[in-house]
mmCIF file of C-alpha atoms in Angstrom:
data_model
loop_
_atom_site.group_PDB
_atom_site.id
_atom_site.type_symbol
_atom_site.label_atom_id
_atom_site.label_comp_id
_atom_site.label_asym_id
_atom_site.label_seq_id
_atom_site.Cartn_x
_atom_site.Cartn_y
_atom_site.Cartn_z
ATOM 1 C CA UNK A 203 12.322 -4.248 -27.356
ATOM 2 C CA UNK A 204 12.912 -4.175 -23.604
ATOM 3 C CA UNK A 205 14.585 -0.762 -23.838
ATOM 4 C CA UNK A 206 11.620 0.640 -25.797
ATOM 5 C CA UNK A 207 9.090 -0.635 -23.254
ATOM 6 C CA UNK A 208 11.025 0.808 -20.308
ATOM 7 C CA UNK A 209 11.454 4.135 -22.136
ATOM 8 C CA UNK A 210 7.726 4.362 -22.892
ATOM 9 C CA UNK A 211 6.942 3.494 -19.274
ATOM 10 C CA UNK A 212 9.210 6.242 -17.953
ATOM 11 C CA UNK A 213 7.881 8.839 -20.429
ATOM 12 C CA UNK A 214 4.318 8.025 -19.443
ATOM 13 C CA UNK A 215 5.290 8.347 -15.799
ATOM 14 C CA UNK A 216 6.985 11.711 -16.357
ATOM 15 C CA UNK A 217 3.991 13.126 -18.221
ATOM 16 C CA UNK A 218 1.532 12.077 -15.508
ATOM 17 C CA UNK A 219 3.534 12.873 -12.379
ATOM 18 C CA UNK A 220 2.098 15.646 -10.204
ATOM 19 C CA UNK A 221 2.491 16.508 -6.533
ATOM 20 C CA UNK A 222 -0.388 15.572 -4.265
ATOM 21 C CA UNK A 223 -0.802 16.243 -0.580
ATOM 22 C CA UNK A 224 -3.097 14.326 1.758
ATOM 23 C CA UNK A 225 -6.603 15.789 1.663
ATOM 24 C CA UNK A 226 -6.301 17.080 -1.916
ATOM 25 C CA UNK A 227 -7.589 13.930 -3.622
ATOM 26 C CA UNK A 228 -10.659 11.738 -3.370
ATOM 27 C CA UNK A 229 -10.855 7.956 -2.882
ATOM 28 C CA UNK A 230 -8.048 8.055 -0.318
ATOM 29 C CA UNK A 231 -8.994 4.538 0.787
ATOM 30 C CA UNK A 232 -7.151 3.236 -2.294
ATOM 31 C CA UNK A 233 -3.881 3.777 -0.407
ATOM 32 C CA UNK A 234 -4.887 1.827 2.698
ATOM 33 C CA UNK A 235 -2.647 -1.057 3.713
ATOM 34 C CA UNK A 236 -3.843 -4.145 1.868
ATOM 35 C CA UNK A 237 -2.832 -6.974 4.239
ATOM 36 C CA UNK A 238 -1.250 -7.832 7.628
ATOM 37 C CA UNK A 239 1.989 -8.699 5.833
ATOM 38 C CA UNK A 240 2.116 -5.272 4.205
ATOM 39 C CA UNK A 241 1.324 -3.573 7.497
ATOM 40 C CA UNK A 242 3.998 -5.491 9.405
ATOM 41 C CA UNK A 243 6.689 -4.572 6.872
ATOM 42 C CA UNK A 244 5.969 -0.849 7.155
ATOM 43 C CA UNK A 245 2.837 -0.425 5.070
ATOM 44 C CA UNK A 246 4.018 -0.607 1.463
ATOM 45 C CA UNK A 247 5.941 -3.542 0.019
ATOM 46 C CA UNK A 248 6.274 -3.846 -3.768
ATOM 47 C CA UNK A 249 8.591 -6.795 -4.351
ATOM 48 C CA UNK A 250 7.193 -9.979 -2.781
ATOM 49 C CA UNK A 251 6.941 -12.550 -5.577
ATOM 50 C CA UNK A 252 5.523 -15.657 -3.907
ATOM 51 C CA UNK A 253 2.292 -17.167 -2.590
ATOM 52 C CA UNK A 254 0.992 -13.839 -1.229
ATOM 53 C CA UNK A 255 -1.971 -13.179 -3.525
ATOM 54 C CA UNK A 256 -2.791 -9.887 -1.771
ATOM 55 C CA UNK A 257 0.557 -8.416 -2.888
ATOM 56 C CA UNK A 258 -0.817 -7.922 -6.397
ATOM 57 C CA UNK A 259 -3.338 -5.354 -5.145
ATOM 58 C CA UNK A 260 -0.406 -2.994 -4.581
ATOM 59 C CA UNK A 261 1.843 -4.104 -7.459
ATOM 60 C CA UNK A 262 0.274 -6.038 -10.346
ATOM 61 C CA UNK A 263 3.732 -6.928 -11.726
ATOM 62 C CA UNK A 264 4.125 -9.453 -8.879
ATOM 63 C CA UNK A 265 1.319 -11.684 -10.184
ATOM 64 C CA UNK A 266 2.849 -15.149 -10.613
ATOM 65 C CA UNK A 267 1.965 -18.839 -10.857
ATOM 66 C CA UNK A 268 2.539 -19.469 -7.123
ATOM 67 C CA UNK A 269 -0.643 -17.470 -6.483
ATOM 68 C CA UNK A 270 -2.722 -20.015 -8.400
ATOM 69 C CA UNK A 271 -5.948 -20.854 -6.560
ATOM 70 C CA UNK A 272 -4.956 -18.828 -3.508
ATOM 71 C CA UNK A 273 -7.733 -16.964 -1.715
ATOM 72 C CA UNK A 274 -6.890 -14.258 0.812
ATOM 73 C CA UNK A 275 -9.227 -12.481 3.247
ATOM 74 C CA UNK A 276 -7.974 -9.578 5.379
ATOM 75 C CA UNK A 277 -9.698 -7.323 7.897
ATOM 76 C CA UNK A 278 -8.716 -4.365 10.058
ATOM 77 C CA UNK A 279 -10.635 -2.591 12.793
ATOM 78 C CA UNK A 280 -9.064 0.777 12.163
ATOM 79 C CA UNK A 281 -10.281 3.739 14.240
ATOM 80 C CA UNK A 282 -13.577 4.034 16.085
ATOM 81 C CA UNK A 283 -16.241 2.228 14.058
ATOM 82 C CA UNK A 284 -14.190 2.313 10.865
ATOM 83 C CA UNK A 285 -13.414 -1.108 9.471
ATOM 84 C CA UNK A 286 -11.847 -2.063 6.191
ATOM 85 C CA UNK A 287 -10.541 -5.118 4.473
ATOM 86 C CA UNK A 288 -9.367 -6.736 1.270
ATOM 87 C CA UNK A 289 -9.914 -9.983 -0.568
ATOM 88 C CA UNK A 290 -7.865 -11.431 -3.418
ATOM 89 C CA UNK A 291 -7.851 -14.484 -5.653
ATOM 90 C CA UNK A 292 -5.655 -15.654 -8.533
ATOM 91 C CA UNK A 293 -6.099 -18.355 -11.143
ATOM 92 C CA UNK A 294 -3.494 -19.741 -13.532
ATOM 93 C CA UNK A 295 -4.620 -20.775 -16.995
ATOM 94 C CA UNK A 296 -3.239 -24.006 -18.446
ATOM 95 C CA UNK A 297 -1.816 -22.439 -21.576
ATOM 96 C CA UNK A 298 1.456 -20.466 -21.267
ATOM 97 C CA UNK A 299 1.117 -20.351 -17.447
ATOM 98 C CA UNK A 300 -0.837 -17.111 -17.517
ATOM 99 C CA UNK A 301 -2.152 -15.972 -14.132
ATOM 100 C CA UNK A 302 -5.193 -13.732 -13.724
ATOM 101 C CA UNK A 303 -5.825 -11.806 -10.509
ATOM 102 C CA UNK A 304 -8.895 -10.246 -8.924
ATOM 103 C CA UNK A 305 -9.034 -8.179 -5.763
ATOM 104 C CA UNK A 306 -11.412 -6.057 -3.744
ATOM 105 C CA UNK A 307 -10.798 -3.305 -1.211
ATOM 106 C CA UNK A 308 -13.603 -1.911 0.926
ATOM 107 C CA UNK A 309 -13.985 0.474 3.836
ATOM 108 C CA UNK A 310 -17.022 1.041 6.070
ATOM 109 C CA UNK A 311 -16.952 4.356 7.924
ATOM 110 C CA UNK A 312 -19.722 3.387 10.365
ATOM 111 C CA UNK A 313 -22.693 5.563 11.323
ATOM 112 C CA UNK A 314 -22.749 9.294 12.050
ATOM 113 C CA UNK A 315 -25.230 11.736 13.579
ATOM 114 C CA UNK A 316 -26.397 14.306 11.050
ATOM 115 C CA UNK A 317 -27.376 17.924 11.731
ATOM 116 C CA UNK A 318 -28.491 20.821 9.559
ATOM 117 C CA UNK A 319 -26.939 24.296 9.499
ATOM 118 C CA UNK A 320 -28.819 25.426 12.614
ATOM 119 C CA UNK A 321 -28.141 22.299 14.666
ATOM 120 C CA UNK A 322 -31.332 20.335 14.172
ATOM 121 C CA UNK A 323 -30.845 16.591 14.032
ATOM 122 C CA UNK A 324 -31.379 15.004 10.617
ATOM 123 C CA UNK A 325 -30.892 11.424 11.778
ATOM 124 C CA UNK A 326 -27.974 9.105 11.203
ATOM 125 C CA UNK A 327 -26.106 8.381 8.002
ATOM 126 C CA UNK A 328 -23.359 6.025 6.848
ATOM 127 C CA UNK A 329 -20.475 5.965 4.411
ATOM 128 C CA UNK A 330 -18.628 3.259 2.516
ATOM 129 C CA UNK A 331 -16.280 2.832 -0.444
ATOM 130 C CA UNK A 332 -15.281 -0.151 -2.565
ATOM 131 C CA UNK A 333 -12.748 -0.848 -5.318
ATOM 132 C CA UNK A 334 -12.783 -3.953 -7.519
ATOM 133 C CA UNK A 335 -9.561 -4.720 -9.415
ATOM 134 C CA UNK A 336 -8.505 -7.100 -12.193
ATOM 135 C CA UNK A 337 -4.823 -7.621 -12.966
ATOM 136 C CA UNK A 338 -2.386 -9.468 -15.196
ATOM 137 C CA UNK A 339 1.418 -9.654 -15.469
ATOM 138 C CA UNK A 340 3.791 -10.955 -18.115
ATOM 139 C CA UNK A 341 7.512 -11.464 -18.544
ATOM 140 C CA UNK A 342 9.116 -9.066 -21.007
ATOM 141 C CA UNK A 343 10.627 -11.376 -23.584
ATOM 142 C CA UNK A 344 13.294 -13.582 -22.012
ATOM 143 C CA UNK A 345 14.588 -10.829 -19.740
ATOM 144 C CA UNK A 346 14.539 -10.505 -15.955
ATOM 145 C CA UNK A 347 11.824 -7.831 -16.208
ATOM 146 C CA UNK A 348 8.093 -8.286 -15.711
ATOM 147 C CA UNK A 349 5.316 -5.842 -16.484
ATOM 148 C CA UNK A 350 1.905 -5.860 -14.825
ATOM 149 C CA UNK A 351 -1.258 -3.810 -14.976
ATOM 150 C CA UNK A 352 -4.585 -3.761 -13.204
ATOM 151 C CA UNK A 353 -7.788 -1.817 -13.682
ATOM 152 C CA UNK A 354 -9.965 -0.703 -10.777
ATOM 153 C CA UNK A 355 -13.647 0.142 -10.661
ATOM 154 C CA UNK A 356 -14.405 2.410 -7.702
ATOM 155 C CA UNK A 357 -17.686 3.193 -5.956
ATOM 156 C CA UNK A 358 -18.190 5.592 -3.067
ATOM 157 C CA UNK A 359 -21.249 6.529 -1.012
ATOM 158 C CA UNK A 360 -20.968 9.248 1.624
ATOM 159 C CA UNK A 361 -24.356 10.076 3.147
ATOM 160 C CA UNK A 362 -26.615 10.990 0.168
ATOM 161 C CA UNK A 363 -23.683 11.619 -2.176
ATOM 162 C CA UNK A 364 -22.337 8.940 -4.491
ATOM 163 C CA UNK A 365 -19.443 8.772 -6.915
ATOM 164 C CA UNK A 366 -18.077 6.279 -9.407
ATOM 165 C CA UNK A 367 -14.565 6.184 -10.825
ATOM 166 C CA UNK A 368 -12.007 4.094 -12.683
ATOM 167 C CA UNK A 369 -8.255 3.803 -12.277
ATOM 168 C CA UNK A 370 -5.263 1.726 -13.300
ATOM 169 C CA UNK A 371 -2.072 0.564 -11.616
ATOM 170 C CA UNK A 372 1.128 -0.118 -13.598
ATOM 171 C CA UNK A 373 4.114 -2.051 -12.287
ATOM 172 C CA UNK A 374 7.592 -2.883 -13.565
ATOM 173 C CA UNK A 375 9.456 -5.634 -11.702
ATOM 174 C CA UNK A 376 13.079 -6.799 -11.920
ATOM 175 C CA UNK A 377 14.046 -10.226 -10.538
ATOM 176 C CA UNK A 378 17.659 -11.345 -10.150
ATOM 177 C CA UNK A 379 17.415 -15.010 -9.169
ATOM 178 C CA UNK A 380 21.169 -15.388 -8.689
ATOM 179 C CA UNK A 381 21.291 -12.673 -6.022
ATOM 180 C CA UNK A 382 17.700 -13.282 -4.843
ATOM 181 C CA UNK A 383 17.175 -9.551 -5.360
ATOM 182 C CA UNK A 384 13.989 -7.844 -6.530
ATOM 183 C CA UNK A 385 13.278 -4.239 -7.482
ATOM 184 C CA UNK A 386 10.010 -2.639 -8.554
ATOM 185 C CA UNK A 387 8.630 0.663 -9.818
ATOM 186 C CA UNK A 388 4.887 1.185 -9.422
ATOM 187 C CA UNK A 389 2.528 3.891 -10.627
ATOM 188 C CA UNK A 390 -0.805 3.732 -8.829
ATOM 189 C CA UNK A 391 -4.255 5.239 -9.219
ATOM 190 C CA UNK A 392 -4.049 6.603 -12.749
ATOM 191 C CA UNK A 393 -7.622 7.560 -13.528
ATOM 192 C CA UNK A 394 -10.495 9.881 -12.728
ATOM 193 C CA UNK A 395 -14.024 10.149 -11.444
ATOM 194 C CA UNK A 396 -16.718 9.190 -13.928
ATOM 195 C CA UNK A 397 -19.541 10.560 -11.793
ATOM 196 C CA UNK A 398 -18.836 13.094 -9.057
ATOM 197 C CA UNK A 399 -20.365 13.681 -5.626
ATOM 198 C CA UNK A 400 -21.816 17.121 -6.339
ATOM 199 C CA UNK A 401 -20.587 18.247 -9.743
ATOM 200 C CA UNK A 402 -16.970 18.913 -8.726
ATOM 201 C CA UNK A 403 -14.394 16.624 -10.341
ATOM 202 C CA UNK A 404 -11.613 15.691 -7.903
ATOM 203 C CA UNK A 405 -8.223 14.090 -8.476
ATOM 204 C CA UNK A 406 -7.408 10.532 -7.475
ATOM 205 C CA UNK A 407 -4.565 9.815 -4.979
ATOM 206 C CA UNK A 408 -1.903 9.314 -7.643
ATOM 207 C CA UNK A 409 1.337 7.797 -6.342
ATOM 208 C CA UNK A 410 4.732 6.672 -7.606
ATOM 209 C CA UNK A 411 6.754 4.241 -5.478
ATOM 210 C CA UNK A 412 10.007 2.316 -5.814
ATOM 211 C CA UNK A 413 10.976 -0.746 -3.789
ATOM 212 C CA UNK A 414 13.840 -3.181 -3.316
ATOM 213 C CA UNK A 415 14.227 -6.413 -1.380
ATOM 214 C CA UNK A 416 16.757 -9.203 -1.014
ATOM 215 C CA UNK A 417 17.035 -12.458 0.865
ATOM 216 C CA UNK A 418 20.337 -12.694 2.725
ATOM 217 C CA UNK A 419 22.526 -15.580 1.637
ATOM 218 C CA UNK A 420 23.333 -17.168 4.987
ATOM 219 C CA UNK A 421 20.576 -15.758 7.177
ATOM 220 C CA UNK A 422 16.843 -16.522 6.762
ATOM 221 C CA UNK A 423 15.900 -12.853 6.480
ATOM 222 C CA UNK A 424 14.537 -10.846 3.595
ATOM 223 C CA UNK A 425 14.964 -7.077 3.910
ATOM 224 C CA UNK A 426 12.733 -4.500 2.228
ATOM 225 C CA UNK A 427 13.235 -0.809 1.411
ATOM 226 C CA UNK A 428 10.439 1.236 -0.156
ATOM 227 C CA UNK A 429 10.531 4.847 -1.314
ATOM 228 C CA UNK A 430 6.943 6.095 -1.370
ATOM 229 C CA UNK A 431 5.249 9.161 -2.871
ATOM 230 C CA UNK A 432 8.139 9.958 -5.194
ATOM 231 C CA UNK A 433 5.854 12.272 -7.182
ATOM 232 C CA UNK A 434 5.746 14.729 -4.297
ATOM 233 C CA UNK A 435 8.548 17.004 -3.069
ATOM 234 C CA UNK A 436 8.711 18.229 -0.408
ATOM 235 C CA UNK A 437 6.499 15.663 1.260
ATOM 236 C CA UNK A 438 6.520 17.140 4.746
ATOM 237 C CA UNK A 439 5.233 20.436 6.117
ATOM 238 C CA UNK A 440 6.345 22.192 9.322
ATOM 239 C CA UNK A 441 4.295 21.246 12.361
ATOM 240 C CA UNK A 442 2.945 24.404 14.079
ATOM 241 C CA UNK A 443 3.040 22.585 17.439
ATOM 242 C CA UNK A 444 6.834 22.337 17.140
ATOM 243 C CA UNK A 445 7.480 26.032 16.629
ATOM 244 C CA UNK A 446 10.073 27.524 18.982
ATOM 245 C CA UNK A 447 10.332 30.960 20.589
ATOM 246 C CA UNK A 448 13.392 32.955 21.560
ATOM 247 C CA UNK A 449 13.782 35.218 24.596
ATOM 248 C CA UNK A 450 12.194 38.108 22.705
ATOM 249 C CA UNK A 451 9.106 36.092 21.874
ATOM 250 C CA UNK A 452 9.911 35.690 18.180
ATOM 251 C CA UNK A 453 8.643 32.376 16.868
ATOM 252 C CA UNK A 454 10.514 30.135 14.439
ATOM 253 C CA UNK A 455 8.714 27.386 12.569
ATOM 254 C CA UNK A 456 10.034 23.838 12.455
ATOM 255 C CA UNK A 457 12.811 23.408 9.905
ATOM 256 C CA UNK A 458 12.881 20.210 7.832
ATOM 257 C CA UNK A 459 16.105 19.794 5.898
ATOM 258 C CA UNK A 460 16.881 17.802 2.773
ATOM 259 C CA UNK A 461 17.735 14.635 4.702
ATOM 260 C CA UNK A 462 14.551 14.969 6.731
ATOM 261 C CA UNK A 463 12.510 15.127 3.532
ATOM 262 C CA UNK A 464 14.291 12.098 2.061
ATOM 263 C CA UNK A 465 13.828 9.967 5.162
ATOM 264 C CA UNK A 466 10.093 10.713 5.176
ATOM 265 C CA UNK A 467 9.814 8.938 1.837
ATOM 266 C CA UNK A 468 11.438 5.802 3.272
ATOM 267 C CA UNK A 469 9.950 2.610 4.678
ATOM 268 C CA UNK A 470 12.068 -0.322 5.877
ATOM 269 C CA UNK A 471 11.092 -3.836 6.837
ATOM 270 C CA UNK A 472 12.454 -7.311 7.462
ATOM 271 C CA UNK A 473 10.892 -10.760 7.396
ATOM 272 C CA UNK A 474 12.406 -13.650 9.336
ATOM 273 C CA UNK A 475 11.944 -17.095 7.753
ATOM 274 C CA UNK A 476 10.228 -15.619 4.654
ATOM 275 C CA UNK A 477 9.776 -19.007 2.997
ATOM 276 C CA UNK A 478 8.858 -21.009 6.097
ATOM 277 C CA UNK A 479 5.625 -21.952 7.763
ATOM 278 C CA UNK A 480 6.260 -19.449 10.558
ATOM 279 C CA UNK A 481 7.289 -15.834 9.874
ATOM 280 C CA UNK A 482 8.197 -12.887 12.072
ATOM 281 C CA UNK A 483 7.884 -9.465 10.450
ATOM 282 C CA UNK A 484 9.051 -6.012 11.522
ATOM 283 C CA UNK A 485 8.785 -2.640 9.813
ATOM 284 C CA UNK A 486 9.251 1.065 10.321
ATOM 285 C CA UNK A 487 7.553 3.885 8.434
ATOM 286 C CA UNK A 488 9.671 7.024 8.921
ATOM 287 C CA UNK A 489 7.000 9.445 7.731
ATOM 288 C CA UNK A 490 4.328 8.053 10.015
ATOM 289 C CA UNK A 491 6.757 7.905 12.913
ATOM 290 C CA UNK A 492 7.770 11.530 12.471
ATOM 291 C CA UNK A 493 4.283 12.892 11.905
ATOM 292 C CA UNK A 494 2.909 11.108 14.995
ATOM 293 C CA UNK A 495 5.903 11.920 17.174
ATOM 294 C CA UNK A 496 5.068 13.763 20.373
ATOM 295 C CA UNK A 497 7.807 15.914 21.877
ATOM 296 C CA UNK A 498 9.303 14.461 25.079
ATOM 297 C CA UNK A 499 7.146 11.351 24.817
ATOM 298 C CA UNK A 500 7.996 7.937 23.399
ATOM 299 C CA UNK A 501 4.986 6.354 21.667
ATOM 300 C CA UNK A 502 6.638 3.979 19.149
ATOM 301 C CA UNK A 503 4.805 5.579 16.226
ATOM 302 C CA UNK A 504 5.845 4.208 12.852
ATOM 303 C CA UNK A 505 6.796 0.810 14.240
ATOM 304 C CA UNK A 506 4.876 -2.302 13.226
ATOM 305 C CA UNK A 507 5.254 -6.011 13.942
ATOM 306 C CA UNK A 508 3.485 -9.169 12.910
ATOM 307 C CA UNK A 509 3.575 -12.934 12.630
ATOM 308 C CA UNK A 510 2.329 -15.553 10.198
ATOM 309 C CA UNK A 511 1.604 -19.239 10.820
ATOM 310 C CA UNK A 512 0.847 -21.840 8.164
ATOM 311 C CA UNK A 513 -1.314 -24.822 9.104
ATOM 312 C CA UNK A 514 -1.892 -27.319 6.310
ATOM 313 C CA UNK A 515 -3.487 -25.276 3.513
ATOM 314 C CA UNK A 516 -4.263 -22.204 5.592
ATOM 315 C CA UNK A 517 -2.003 -19.352 6.619
ATOM 316 C CA UNK A 518 -2.984 -17.026 9.469
ATOM 317 C CA UNK A 519 -1.409 -13.570 9.769
ATOM 318 C CA UNK A 520 -1.585 -10.915 12.474
ATOM 319 C CA UNK A 521 -0.016 -7.467 12.714
ATOM 320 C CA UNK A 522 -0.023 -4.750 15.359
ATOM 321 C CA UNK A 523 0.724 -1.177 14.253
ATOM 322 C CA UNK A 524 0.287 2.345 15.583
ATOM 323 C CA UNK A 525 -1.446 4.848 13.292
ATOM 324 C CA UNK A 526 -2.508 7.495 15.823
ATOM 325 C CA UNK A 527 -1.279 8.712 19.173
ATOM 326 C CA UNK A 528 -4.540 7.576 20.765
ATOM 327 C CA UNK A 529 -5.071 4.036 19.477
ATOM 328 C CA UNK A 530 -3.460 1.060 17.793
ATOM 329 C CA UNK A 531 -4.603 -0.981 14.798
ATOM 330 C CA UNK A 532 -4.791 -4.748 14.545
ATOM 331 C CA UNK A 533 -4.687 -6.518 11.194
ATOM 332 C CA UNK A 534 -5.989 -10.051 10.668
ATOM 333 C CA UNK A 535 -5.490 -12.180 7.572
ATOM 334 C CA UNK A 536 -6.332 -15.646 6.310
ATOM 335 C CA UNK A 537 -5.009 -17.175 3.090
ATOM 336 C CA UNK A 538 -6.399 -20.485 1.859
ATOM 337 C CA UNK A 539 -4.805 -22.778 -0.698
ATOM 338 C CA UNK A 540 -7.726 -24.094 -2.777
ATOM 339 C CA UNK A 541 -5.635 -26.459 -4.897
#
């Protein structure tokens, strides 16, 4: 039975996989970092199976009984007037220890000055997007594998244009309790627009990701490795600003080899005291670090760091990360135990 489920999962994945580049899909806010913990560990973590109720927004297979009656609220002041956040809650039913999960992701783009084609002011306008998700996970028989799924209802309003869509996330999780090792495969944003902005149907930001993590035996550290955007190869394009010229004036574009492409799919992170009341978190996103790198200038792009403090039934989290060469982002999170 387990082999059949995994085979069907992989066949579905293979039939739906398609390359997507940033800017070629709508509802890009679906791939925003969902919490300070995610941001601190590099931006995408798939394998945390604990109290963190926000984790299920990115991988529904991680929904578990420890999330019962946990409420999480997260907010980020991103760039300029753009602000976004997430909220999540889980509830465990009495029978068969089934846990249901609900989450919301929203982004407010602030206000903009509008002008017509000849430069006359048309006033100000705003933009915002929201996704509401419902998820559930279950153990596959008596194996070490868990399967989870969530459905998302998406609304978007950009000036006078509106759109509505629906999507699903699928996750397969492996837990080895003896080695304290987890691995996960996630397929995100399977779906489409139901109503379009102006009659043109656009693709959703489909993504396939694979992650691993393990708690070290004698050291209170849990390491994380995530391979993102596996549906896309190559993932990187030459940067025109890094073109070189020879003595004759002939220009050569930036060359990105096989290893360079592989490393751009990779995110690494580590969490110190992962099960304690105080955590220190560090992460590095190789793709973000490389794409924001400025020649002959050190700007620490791709690096992120955060902390978490638990006080009674509340846990506060904070993360500092660099997403542009001009500004930094600060992530704030609060999780409340309502039991």
